[in-house]
XYZ file of C-alpha atoms in Angstrom:
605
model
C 0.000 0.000 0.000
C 1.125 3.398 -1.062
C 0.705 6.590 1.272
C -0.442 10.412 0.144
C 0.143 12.943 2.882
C -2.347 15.685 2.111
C -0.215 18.683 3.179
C -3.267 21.073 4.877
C -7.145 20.145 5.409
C -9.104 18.722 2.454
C -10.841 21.238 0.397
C -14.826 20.733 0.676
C -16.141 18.927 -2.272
C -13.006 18.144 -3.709
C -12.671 14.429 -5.048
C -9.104 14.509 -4.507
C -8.837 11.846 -1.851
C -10.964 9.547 -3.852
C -8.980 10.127 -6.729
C -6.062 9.055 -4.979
C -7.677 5.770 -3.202
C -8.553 5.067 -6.618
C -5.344 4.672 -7.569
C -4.019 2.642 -4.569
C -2.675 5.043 -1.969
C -3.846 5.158 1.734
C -4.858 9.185 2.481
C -3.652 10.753 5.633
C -4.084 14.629 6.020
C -1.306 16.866 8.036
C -2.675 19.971 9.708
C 0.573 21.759 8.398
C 3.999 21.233 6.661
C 5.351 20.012 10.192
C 3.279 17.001 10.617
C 3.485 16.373 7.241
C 7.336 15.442 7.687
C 6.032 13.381 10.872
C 3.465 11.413 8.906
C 6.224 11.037 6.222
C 8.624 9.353 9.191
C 6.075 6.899 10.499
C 5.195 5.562 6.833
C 7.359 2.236 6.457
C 10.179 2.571 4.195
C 9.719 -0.120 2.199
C 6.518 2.244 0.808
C 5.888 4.624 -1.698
C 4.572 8.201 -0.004
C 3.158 11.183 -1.706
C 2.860 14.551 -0.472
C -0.089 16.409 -2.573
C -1.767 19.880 -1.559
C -5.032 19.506 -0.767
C -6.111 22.029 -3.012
C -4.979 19.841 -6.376
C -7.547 19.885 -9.167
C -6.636 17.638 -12.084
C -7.675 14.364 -14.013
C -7.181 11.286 -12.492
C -4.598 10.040 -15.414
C -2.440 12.988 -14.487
C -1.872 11.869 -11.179
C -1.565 8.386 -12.194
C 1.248 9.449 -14.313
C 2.857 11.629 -11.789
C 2.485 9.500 -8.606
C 2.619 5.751 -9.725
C 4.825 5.408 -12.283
C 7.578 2.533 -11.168
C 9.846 3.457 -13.357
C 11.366 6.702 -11.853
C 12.372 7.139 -8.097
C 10.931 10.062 -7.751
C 7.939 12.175 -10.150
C 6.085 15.178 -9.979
C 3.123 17.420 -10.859
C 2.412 20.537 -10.142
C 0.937 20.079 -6.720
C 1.863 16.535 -6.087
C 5.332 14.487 -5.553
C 6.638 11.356 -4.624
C 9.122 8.965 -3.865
C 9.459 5.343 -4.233
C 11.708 3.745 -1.176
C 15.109 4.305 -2.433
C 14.139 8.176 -2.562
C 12.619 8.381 0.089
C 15.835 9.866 2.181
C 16.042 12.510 -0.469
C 12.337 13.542 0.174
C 12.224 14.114 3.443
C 15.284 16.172 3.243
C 13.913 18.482 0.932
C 10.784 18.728 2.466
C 12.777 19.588 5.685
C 15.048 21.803 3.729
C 11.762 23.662 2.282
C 10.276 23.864 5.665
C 12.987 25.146 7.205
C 12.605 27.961 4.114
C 9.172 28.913 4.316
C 7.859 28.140 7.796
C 4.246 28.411 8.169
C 1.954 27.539 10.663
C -0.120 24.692 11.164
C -2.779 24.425 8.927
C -1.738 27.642 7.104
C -2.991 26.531 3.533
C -0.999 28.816 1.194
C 2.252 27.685 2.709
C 1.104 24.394 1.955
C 0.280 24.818 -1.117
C 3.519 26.191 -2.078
C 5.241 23.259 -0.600
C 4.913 20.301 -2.942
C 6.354 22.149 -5.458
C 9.083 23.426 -3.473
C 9.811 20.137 -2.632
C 9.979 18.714 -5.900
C 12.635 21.532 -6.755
C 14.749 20.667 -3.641
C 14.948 16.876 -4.414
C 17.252 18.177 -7.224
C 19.465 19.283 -4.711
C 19.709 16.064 -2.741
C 20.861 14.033 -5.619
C 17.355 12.497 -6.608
C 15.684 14.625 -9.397
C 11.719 14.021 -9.870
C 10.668 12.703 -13.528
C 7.887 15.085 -14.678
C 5.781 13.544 -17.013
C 4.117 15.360 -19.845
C 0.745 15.955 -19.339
C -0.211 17.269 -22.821
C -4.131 18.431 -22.294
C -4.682 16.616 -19.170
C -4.766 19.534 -16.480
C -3.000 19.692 -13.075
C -3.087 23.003 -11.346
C -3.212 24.420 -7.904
C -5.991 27.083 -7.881
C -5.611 29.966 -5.588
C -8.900 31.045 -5.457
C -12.100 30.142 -6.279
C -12.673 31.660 -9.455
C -9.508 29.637 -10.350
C -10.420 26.546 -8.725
C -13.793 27.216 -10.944
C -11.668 27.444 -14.347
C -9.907 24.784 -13.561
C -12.702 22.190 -13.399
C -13.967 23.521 -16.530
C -11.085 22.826 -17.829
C -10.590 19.414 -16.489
C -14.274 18.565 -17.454
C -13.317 19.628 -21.204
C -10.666 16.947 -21.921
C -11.745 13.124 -21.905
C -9.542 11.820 -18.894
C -9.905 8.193 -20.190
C -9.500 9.167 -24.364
C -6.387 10.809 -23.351
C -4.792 7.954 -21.627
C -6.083 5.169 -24.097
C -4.608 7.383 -26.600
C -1.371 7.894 -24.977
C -1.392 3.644 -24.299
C 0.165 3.476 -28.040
C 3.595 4.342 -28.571
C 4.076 7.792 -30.300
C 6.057 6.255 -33.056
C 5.254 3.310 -34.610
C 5.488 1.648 -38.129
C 2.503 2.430 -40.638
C 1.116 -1.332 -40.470
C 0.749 -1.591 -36.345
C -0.082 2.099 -36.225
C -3.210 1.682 -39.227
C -3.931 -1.899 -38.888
C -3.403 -2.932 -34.957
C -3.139 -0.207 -32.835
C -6.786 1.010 -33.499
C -8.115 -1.788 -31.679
C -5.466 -3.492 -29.681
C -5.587 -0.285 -27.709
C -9.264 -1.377 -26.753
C -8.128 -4.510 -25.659
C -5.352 -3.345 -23.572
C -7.856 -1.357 -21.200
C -10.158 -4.894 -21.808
C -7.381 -6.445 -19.821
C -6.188 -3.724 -17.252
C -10.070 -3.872 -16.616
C -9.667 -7.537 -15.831
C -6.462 -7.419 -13.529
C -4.539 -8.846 -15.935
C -0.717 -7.832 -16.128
C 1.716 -7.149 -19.574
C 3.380 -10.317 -18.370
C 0.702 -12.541 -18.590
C -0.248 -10.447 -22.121
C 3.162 -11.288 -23.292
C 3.028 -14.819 -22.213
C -0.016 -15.422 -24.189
C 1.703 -14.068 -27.154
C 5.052 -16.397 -26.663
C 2.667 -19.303 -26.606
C 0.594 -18.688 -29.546
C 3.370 -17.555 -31.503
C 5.415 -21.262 -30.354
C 2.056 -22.954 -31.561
C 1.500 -20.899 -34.793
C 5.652 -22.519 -35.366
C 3.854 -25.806 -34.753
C 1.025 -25.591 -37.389
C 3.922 -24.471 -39.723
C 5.907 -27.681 -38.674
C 2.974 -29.633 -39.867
C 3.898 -28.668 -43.625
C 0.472 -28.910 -44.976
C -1.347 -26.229 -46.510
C -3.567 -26.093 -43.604
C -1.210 -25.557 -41.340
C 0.579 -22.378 -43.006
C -2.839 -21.377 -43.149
C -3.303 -21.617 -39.262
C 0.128 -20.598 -38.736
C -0.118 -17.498 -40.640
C -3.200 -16.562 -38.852
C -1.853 -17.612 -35.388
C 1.386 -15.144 -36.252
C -0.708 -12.261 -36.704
C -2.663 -12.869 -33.293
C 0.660 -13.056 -31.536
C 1.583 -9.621 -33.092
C -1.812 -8.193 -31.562
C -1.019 -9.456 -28.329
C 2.820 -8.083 -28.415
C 1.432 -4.404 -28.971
C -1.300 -5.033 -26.430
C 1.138 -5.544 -23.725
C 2.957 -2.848 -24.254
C -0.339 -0.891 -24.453
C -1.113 -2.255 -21.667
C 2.136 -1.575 -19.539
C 1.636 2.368 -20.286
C -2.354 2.548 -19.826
C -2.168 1.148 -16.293
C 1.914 2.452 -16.151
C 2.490 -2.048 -14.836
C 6.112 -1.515 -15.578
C 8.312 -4.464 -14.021
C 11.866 -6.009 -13.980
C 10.002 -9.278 -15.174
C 8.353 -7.339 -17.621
C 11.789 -5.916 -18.753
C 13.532 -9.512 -19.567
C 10.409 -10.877 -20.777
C 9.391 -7.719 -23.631
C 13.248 -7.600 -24.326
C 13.939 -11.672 -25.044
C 10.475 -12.789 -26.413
C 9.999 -10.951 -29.363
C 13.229 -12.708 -30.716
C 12.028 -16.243 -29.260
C 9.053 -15.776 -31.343
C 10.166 -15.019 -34.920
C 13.732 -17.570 -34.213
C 11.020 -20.375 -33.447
C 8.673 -19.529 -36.472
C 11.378 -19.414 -38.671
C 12.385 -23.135 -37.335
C 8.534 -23.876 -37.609
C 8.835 -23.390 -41.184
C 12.057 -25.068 -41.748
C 10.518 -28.393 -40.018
C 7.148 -28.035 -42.622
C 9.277 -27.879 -45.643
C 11.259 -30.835 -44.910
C 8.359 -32.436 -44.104
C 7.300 -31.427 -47.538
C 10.505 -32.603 -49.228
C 12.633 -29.039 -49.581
C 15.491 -28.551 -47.258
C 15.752 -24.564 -46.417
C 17.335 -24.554 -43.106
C 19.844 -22.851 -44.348
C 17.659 -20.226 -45.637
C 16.528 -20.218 -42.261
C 19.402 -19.418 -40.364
C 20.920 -16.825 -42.956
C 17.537 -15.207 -42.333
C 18.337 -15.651 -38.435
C 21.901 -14.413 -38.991
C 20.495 -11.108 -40.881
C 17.905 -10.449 -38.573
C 20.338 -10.388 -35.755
C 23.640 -8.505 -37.053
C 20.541 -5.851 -38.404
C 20.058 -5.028 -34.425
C 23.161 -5.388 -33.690
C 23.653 -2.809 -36.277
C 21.375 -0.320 -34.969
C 21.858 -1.002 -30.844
C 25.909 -0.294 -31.733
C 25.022 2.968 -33.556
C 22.604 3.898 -30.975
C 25.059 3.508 -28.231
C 28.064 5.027 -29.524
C 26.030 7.861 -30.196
C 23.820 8.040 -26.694
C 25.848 10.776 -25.150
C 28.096 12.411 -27.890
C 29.092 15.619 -27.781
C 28.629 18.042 -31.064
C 26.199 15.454 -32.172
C 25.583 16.911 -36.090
C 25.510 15.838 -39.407
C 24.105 17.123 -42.398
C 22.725 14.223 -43.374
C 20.737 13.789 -39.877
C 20.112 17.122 -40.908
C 18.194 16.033 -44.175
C 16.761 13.000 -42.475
C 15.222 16.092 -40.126
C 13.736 17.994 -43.209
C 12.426 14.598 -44.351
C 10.244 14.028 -41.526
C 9.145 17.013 -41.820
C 6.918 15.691 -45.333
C 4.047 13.381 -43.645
C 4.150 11.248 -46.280
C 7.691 10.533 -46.409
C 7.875 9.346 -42.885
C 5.962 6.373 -43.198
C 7.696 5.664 -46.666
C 11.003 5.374 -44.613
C 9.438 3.032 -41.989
C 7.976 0.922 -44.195
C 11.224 0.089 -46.706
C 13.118 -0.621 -43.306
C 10.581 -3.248 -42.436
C 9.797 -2.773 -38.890
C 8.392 -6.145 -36.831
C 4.946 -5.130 -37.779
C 5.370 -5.288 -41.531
C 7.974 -8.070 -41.399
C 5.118 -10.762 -39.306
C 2.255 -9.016 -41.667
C 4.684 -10.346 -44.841
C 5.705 -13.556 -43.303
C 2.142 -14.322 -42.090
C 0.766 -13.809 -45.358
C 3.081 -15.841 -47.327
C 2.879 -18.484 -45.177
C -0.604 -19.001 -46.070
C -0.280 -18.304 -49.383
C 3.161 -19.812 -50.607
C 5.872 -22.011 -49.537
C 8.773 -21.247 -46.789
C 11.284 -21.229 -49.382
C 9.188 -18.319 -50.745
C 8.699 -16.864 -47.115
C 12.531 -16.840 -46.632
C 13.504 -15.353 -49.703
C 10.935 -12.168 -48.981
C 13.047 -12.008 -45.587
C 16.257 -12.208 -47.388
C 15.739 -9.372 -49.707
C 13.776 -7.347 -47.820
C 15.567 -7.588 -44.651
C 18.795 -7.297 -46.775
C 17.345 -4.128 -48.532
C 16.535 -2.901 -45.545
C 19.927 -3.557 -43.792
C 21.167 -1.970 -46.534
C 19.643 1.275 -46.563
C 20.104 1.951 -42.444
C 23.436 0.932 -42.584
C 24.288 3.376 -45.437
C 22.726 6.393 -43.950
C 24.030 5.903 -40.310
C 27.854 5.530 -42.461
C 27.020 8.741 -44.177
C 25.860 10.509 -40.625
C 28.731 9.214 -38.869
C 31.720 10.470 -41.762
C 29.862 13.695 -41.783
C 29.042 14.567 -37.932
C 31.554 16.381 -35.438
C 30.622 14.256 -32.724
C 33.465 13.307 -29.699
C 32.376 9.660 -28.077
C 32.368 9.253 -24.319
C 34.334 7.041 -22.467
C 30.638 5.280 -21.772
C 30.388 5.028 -25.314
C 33.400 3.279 -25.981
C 32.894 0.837 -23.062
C 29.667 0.169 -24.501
C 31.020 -0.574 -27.801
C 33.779 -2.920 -25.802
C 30.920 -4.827 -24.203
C 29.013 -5.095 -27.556
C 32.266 -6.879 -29.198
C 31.592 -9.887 -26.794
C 35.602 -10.315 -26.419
C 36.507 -14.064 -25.034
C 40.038 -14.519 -23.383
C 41.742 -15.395 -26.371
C 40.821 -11.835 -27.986
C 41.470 -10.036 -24.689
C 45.384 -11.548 -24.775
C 45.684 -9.984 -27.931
C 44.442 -6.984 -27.280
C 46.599 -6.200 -24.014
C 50.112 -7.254 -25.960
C 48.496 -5.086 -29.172
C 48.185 -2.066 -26.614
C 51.006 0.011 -27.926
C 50.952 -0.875 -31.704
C 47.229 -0.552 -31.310
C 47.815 3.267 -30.341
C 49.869 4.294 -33.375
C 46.955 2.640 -36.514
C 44.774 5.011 -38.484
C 41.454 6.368 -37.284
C 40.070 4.160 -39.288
C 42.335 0.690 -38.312
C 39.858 -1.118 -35.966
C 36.873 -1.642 -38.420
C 39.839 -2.635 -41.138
C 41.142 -5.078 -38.987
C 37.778 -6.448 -38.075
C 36.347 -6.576 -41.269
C 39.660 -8.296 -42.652
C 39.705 -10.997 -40.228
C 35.732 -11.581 -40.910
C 36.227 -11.816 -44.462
C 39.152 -14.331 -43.950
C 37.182 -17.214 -42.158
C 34.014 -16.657 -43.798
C 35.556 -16.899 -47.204
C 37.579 -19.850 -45.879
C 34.608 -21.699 -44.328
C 33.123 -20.944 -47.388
C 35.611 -22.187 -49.989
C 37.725 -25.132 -48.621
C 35.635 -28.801 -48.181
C 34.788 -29.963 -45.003
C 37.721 -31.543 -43.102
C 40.123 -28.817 -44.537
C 42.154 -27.306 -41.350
C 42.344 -24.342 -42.849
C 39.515 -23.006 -41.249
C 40.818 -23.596 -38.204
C 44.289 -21.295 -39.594
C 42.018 -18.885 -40.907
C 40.020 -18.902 -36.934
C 43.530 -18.251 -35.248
C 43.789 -15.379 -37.600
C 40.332 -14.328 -36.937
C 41.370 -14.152 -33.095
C 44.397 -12.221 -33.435
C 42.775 -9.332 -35.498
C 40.066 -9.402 -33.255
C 42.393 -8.784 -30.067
C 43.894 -6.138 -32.255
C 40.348 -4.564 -33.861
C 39.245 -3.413 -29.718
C 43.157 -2.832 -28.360
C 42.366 0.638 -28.194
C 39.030 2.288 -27.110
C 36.368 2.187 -29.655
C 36.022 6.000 -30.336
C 36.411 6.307 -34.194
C 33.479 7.330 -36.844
C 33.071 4.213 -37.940
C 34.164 1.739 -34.990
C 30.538 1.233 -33.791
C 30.951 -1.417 -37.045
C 32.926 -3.640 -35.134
C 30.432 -5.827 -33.145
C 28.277 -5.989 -36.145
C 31.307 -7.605 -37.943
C 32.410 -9.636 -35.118
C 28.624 -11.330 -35.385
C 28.606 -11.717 -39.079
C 31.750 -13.435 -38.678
C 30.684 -15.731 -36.135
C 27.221 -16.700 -37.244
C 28.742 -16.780 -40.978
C 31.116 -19.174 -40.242
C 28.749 -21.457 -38.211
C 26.117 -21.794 -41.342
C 28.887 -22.346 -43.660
C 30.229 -24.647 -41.778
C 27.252 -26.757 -40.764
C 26.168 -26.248 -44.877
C 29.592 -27.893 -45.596
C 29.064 -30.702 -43.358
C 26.138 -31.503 -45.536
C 24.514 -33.908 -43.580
C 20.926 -33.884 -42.233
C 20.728 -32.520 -38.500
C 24.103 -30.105 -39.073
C 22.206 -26.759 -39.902
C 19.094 -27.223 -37.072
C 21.963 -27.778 -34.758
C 23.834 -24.057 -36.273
C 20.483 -22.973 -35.810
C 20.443 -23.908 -31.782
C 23.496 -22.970 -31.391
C 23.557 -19.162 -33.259
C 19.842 -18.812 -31.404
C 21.848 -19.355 -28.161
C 24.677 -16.890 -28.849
C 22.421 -14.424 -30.031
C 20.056 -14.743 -27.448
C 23.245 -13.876 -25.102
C 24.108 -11.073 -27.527
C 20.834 -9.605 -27.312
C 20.682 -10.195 -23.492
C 23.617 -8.293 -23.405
C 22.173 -4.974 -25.133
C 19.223 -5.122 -22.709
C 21.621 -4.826 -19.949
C 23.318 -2.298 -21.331
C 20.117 -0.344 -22.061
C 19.182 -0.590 -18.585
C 22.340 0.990 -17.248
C 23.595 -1.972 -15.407
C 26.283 -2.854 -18.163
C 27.582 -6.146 -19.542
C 27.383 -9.685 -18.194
C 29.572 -10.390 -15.898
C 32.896 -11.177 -17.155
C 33.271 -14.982 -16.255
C 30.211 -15.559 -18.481
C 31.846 -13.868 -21.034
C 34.792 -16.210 -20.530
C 32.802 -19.323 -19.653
C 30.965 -19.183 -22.903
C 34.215 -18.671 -24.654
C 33.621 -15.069 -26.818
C 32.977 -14.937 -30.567
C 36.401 -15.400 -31.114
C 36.867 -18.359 -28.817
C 33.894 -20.050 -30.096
C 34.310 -19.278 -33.763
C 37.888 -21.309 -33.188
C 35.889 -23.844 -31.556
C 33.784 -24.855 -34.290
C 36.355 -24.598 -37.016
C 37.811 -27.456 -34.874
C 35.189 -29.597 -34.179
C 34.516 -29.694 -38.201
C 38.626 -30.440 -38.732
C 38.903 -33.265 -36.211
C 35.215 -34.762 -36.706
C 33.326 -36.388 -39.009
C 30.415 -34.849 -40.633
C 27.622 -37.104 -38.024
C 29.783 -36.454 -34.839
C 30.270 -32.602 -35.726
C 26.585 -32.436 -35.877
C 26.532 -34.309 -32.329
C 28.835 -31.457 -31.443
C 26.825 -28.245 -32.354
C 24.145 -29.727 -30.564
C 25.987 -30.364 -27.169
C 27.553 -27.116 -27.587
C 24.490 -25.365 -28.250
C 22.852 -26.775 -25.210
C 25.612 -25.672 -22.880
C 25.937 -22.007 -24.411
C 21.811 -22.641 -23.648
C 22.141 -23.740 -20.117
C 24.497 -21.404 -18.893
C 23.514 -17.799 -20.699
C 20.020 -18.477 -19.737
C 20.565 -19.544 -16.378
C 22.342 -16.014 -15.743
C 20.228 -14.240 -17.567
C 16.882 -15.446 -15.315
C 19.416 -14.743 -12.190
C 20.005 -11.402 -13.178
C 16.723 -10.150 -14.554
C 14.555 -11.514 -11.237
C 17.494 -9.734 -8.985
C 16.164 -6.673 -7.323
C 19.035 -4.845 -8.914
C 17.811 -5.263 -12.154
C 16.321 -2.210 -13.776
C 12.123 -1.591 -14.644
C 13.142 -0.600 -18.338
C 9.789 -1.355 -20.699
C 11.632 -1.426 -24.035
C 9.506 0.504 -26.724
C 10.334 -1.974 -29.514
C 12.544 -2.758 -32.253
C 14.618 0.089 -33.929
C 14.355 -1.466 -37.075
């Protein structure tokens, strides 16, 4: 249970306290701003506590935003603030410090109504600054008179309290097909389920199992079954913007919530696209292959835009001419939704891979991925090259770190890098990428070229290591060195299809495909760490699961000392074990109470 402090006597008529039972606090008035720091003592501090003047007038959703939001510490309103327990210190010392300020006596209702705000200021000063939401049309005032307070509920009865927040339920930018062809209702069915206590986690739940079912109609490889899964797709994607609707109408943000919106999504689309692969064999065509490339692009495309994103979260002189244009762009309606369309967001992508799995064949369904997801690869990667040669931007030692943590550096790499230290120092601006993209090409292009059996994969892996350790020997701070981990992953994922396609025996590529959907799922595990502010793994799960370069060596071995059938036994054990252990940390960390409440907003791409 939550406590609001009403800081002076209740207003007659007001429906203030009801407002804020409604949304789960227990009311207790204070005759003044001294026994308002009392009351705020004797609440437990494992509780939230607001103070609010008594005097408030405002819609319900604006206090909702401002007071119960579990995201932020501490939020305010005008008239309201609060703290959750780790702020709690912080309050009371600026409601002391603002006491101590303005005294007034008890039950002195201008001083009062003065002090929330006050308060709200101070926390600034004690190291815990309050989150103010944006209220757009919903109104929060305190009135100092009556004509005032009058205005002010004519104001408040002029704007649609519950229109407002159903509207604000859907994110604010979206791609054209959820924001035309889900969003208009899903939104309804969010406040459906907040109406019916049920939770974002148990939203996104549902969608994880229909999606893993829709990947077992596809399995069946009858027409019926693409039918059913293409369907079954679409009502996942409903219920994966629901939940998310659903998180910001009723503000249910959680650290469960976190790991589950920030791992699912992928879980889904990996598993359909291994759904398919099952139904064509079952039909006679082999595209597992097909399947993993489209795996492998899919990936390295986030990596792509989660490495940009982060070496550019806290640059200085941030400009470009080209962001510039991208600016003047947006600023044509119709444009905007041209560019999110050709970059084929998740809603677009399911709506195409839905519909062609009722209509055609996976072979046909992975092709469309291919080329559109390679078009649209294509095209980001291009303009964020162009914006990074042409911006005057300095990176941050944060950036660089995250970059660092991005590469997913094992020990052999990290040897490398500490003996490259000094030659590292005196390379080109440009070096690192170079390096990295010259020991990519090198085992790819091997893997690709030589027969199974050939060691010189396993050369060509050594060298792969050794430019690696060089490629991140220095910190990551160059235009283009937010390339690296993107290379690093198309390197490693590369080499396992080609690998597994050279062994050319049935079971190889489903067991590249556990084994990449295990790294990845660490890789993307990873960014939502980093996102959250917590940083990387730790650094003995880095080491334990070996590091691209460590386990890019380790399957160029396995396919030089082992025979097509027991390489294929291999991938499968070491896909398991990569399993076992990145998901075992992963659950550890997210369910730890130091793991942040961050609701991710959804694919950049």
């Amino acid at each position: 249970m939550s406590t609001a402090i009403l800081t002076g006597p209740p207003v007659p008529g007001s429906p203030l306290e009801g407002d804020l039972r409604s949304l789960g606090f227990d009311v207790r008035v204070a005759s003044g701003a001294d026994e308002a720091a009392g009351l705020l003592t004797a609440v437990p501090a494992a509780e939230r506590v607001a103070l609010v003047d008594p005097r408030f007038v405002g819609h319900v959703h604006a206090l909702r935003l401002g007071l119960t939001d579990p995201r932020f510490p501490a939020a305010t309103v005008p008239g309201a603030v609060t703290a959750q327990p780790e702020a709690r210190t912080a309050l009371l010392a600026a409601l002391r410090a603002s006491t101590d300020a303005a005294p007034s006596a008890a039950g002195a209702p201008v001083a009062a109504g003065v002090l929330a705000d006050r308060v709200a200021d101070a926390l600034e000063a004690e190291g815990a600054t309050a989150h103010r939401p944006e209220l757009g049309t919903l109104v929060a005032t305190v009135p100092d008179d009556p004509q005032g307070r009058n205005e002010a509920r004519q104001a408040v009865a002029a704007v649609d309290d519950e229109a407002v927040r159903l509207r604000s339920a859907v994110k604010a930018r979206d791609g054209f097909f959820t924001t035309f062809c889900i969003s208009p209702y899903s939104r309804h069915l969010a406040r459906w389920c907040a109406n019916r206590g049920l939770t974002p986690n148990q939203v996104t739940t549902a969608s994880l199992i229909t999606a893993l079912i829709a990947a077992g109609a596809a399995a069946t490889g009858t027409r019926g079954g693409f039918v059913a899964a293409g369907v079954l797709l679409l009502v996942s994607f409903v219920l994966d913007c629901t939940d998310g609707q659903l998180a910001r109408y009723s503000l249910q943000y959680s650290t469960m919530g976190a790991w589950l919106d920030a791992t699912f999504d992928r879980a889904k689309e990996y598993a359909y696209y291994a759904g398919l692969a099952l139904g064509a064999a079952r039909g006679g065509d082999d595209v597992w292959a097909l399947a993993l490339g489209a795996m492998v692009l899919q990936t390295c495309r986030h990596v792509v835009d989660f490495s940009f994103n982060e070496a550019n979260h806290d640059a200085t002189a941030n400009t470009s001419p080209t962001a510039a244009l991208s600016d003047r762009l947006d600023s044509v309606g119709w444009t905007v939704w041209v560019r999110r369309m050709i970059v084929l967001p998740i809603g677009e992508r399911w709506a195409m891979i839905a519909v062609l799995t009722a209509v055609a064949t996976p072979r046909i369904v992975f092709y469309a991925l291919l080329i559109g997801c390679g078009f649209a690869a294509t095209y980001t990667t291009a303009g964020r090259v162009l914006r990074s040669l042409t911006r005057r931007a300095h990176r941050t030692d944060r950036a660089a770190r995250a970059l660092a943590d991005l590469a997913d550096s094992g020990p052999l790499a990290e040897s490398v890098a500490r003996a490259a230290k000094g030659l590292a120092s005196r390379l080109p601006a440009m070096a690192p990428l170079a390096i990295a993209v010259l020991g990519a090409a090198a085992v790819t292009a091997t893997a690709w070229l030589t027969p199974y059996g050939s060691p010189w994969p396993v050369v060509a892996a050594v060298g792969y290591a050794l430019t690696s350790g060089i490629a991140v020997a220095r910190p990551l701070k160059g235009a283009l060195d937010w390339l690296v981990p993107p290379v690093f992953r198309a390197a490693e994922y590369g080499t396992i299809l080609l690998l597994a396609a050279k062994a050319d025996v049935n079971g190889a590529l489903p067991a590249a495909f556990g084994l990449v959907a295990a790294v990845a799922y660490h890789h993307y595990d990873t960014v939502y760490r980093i996102r959250g502010g917590t940083g990387a793994p730790p650094h003995w799960l880095v080491r334990a699961v070996g590091g691209h370069e460590g386990r890019t060596l380790a399957v160029a071995l396995l396919a030089t000392l082992l025979g097509a059938p027991q390489f294929t036994i291999a991938l499968t054990v070491l896909a398991v074990a990569v399993a076992v252990v990145v998901v075992a940390e992963s659950i550890r960390f997210w369910v730890s109470s130091g793991a942040p409440a961050v609701h991710d907003e959804g694919e950049p791409a």
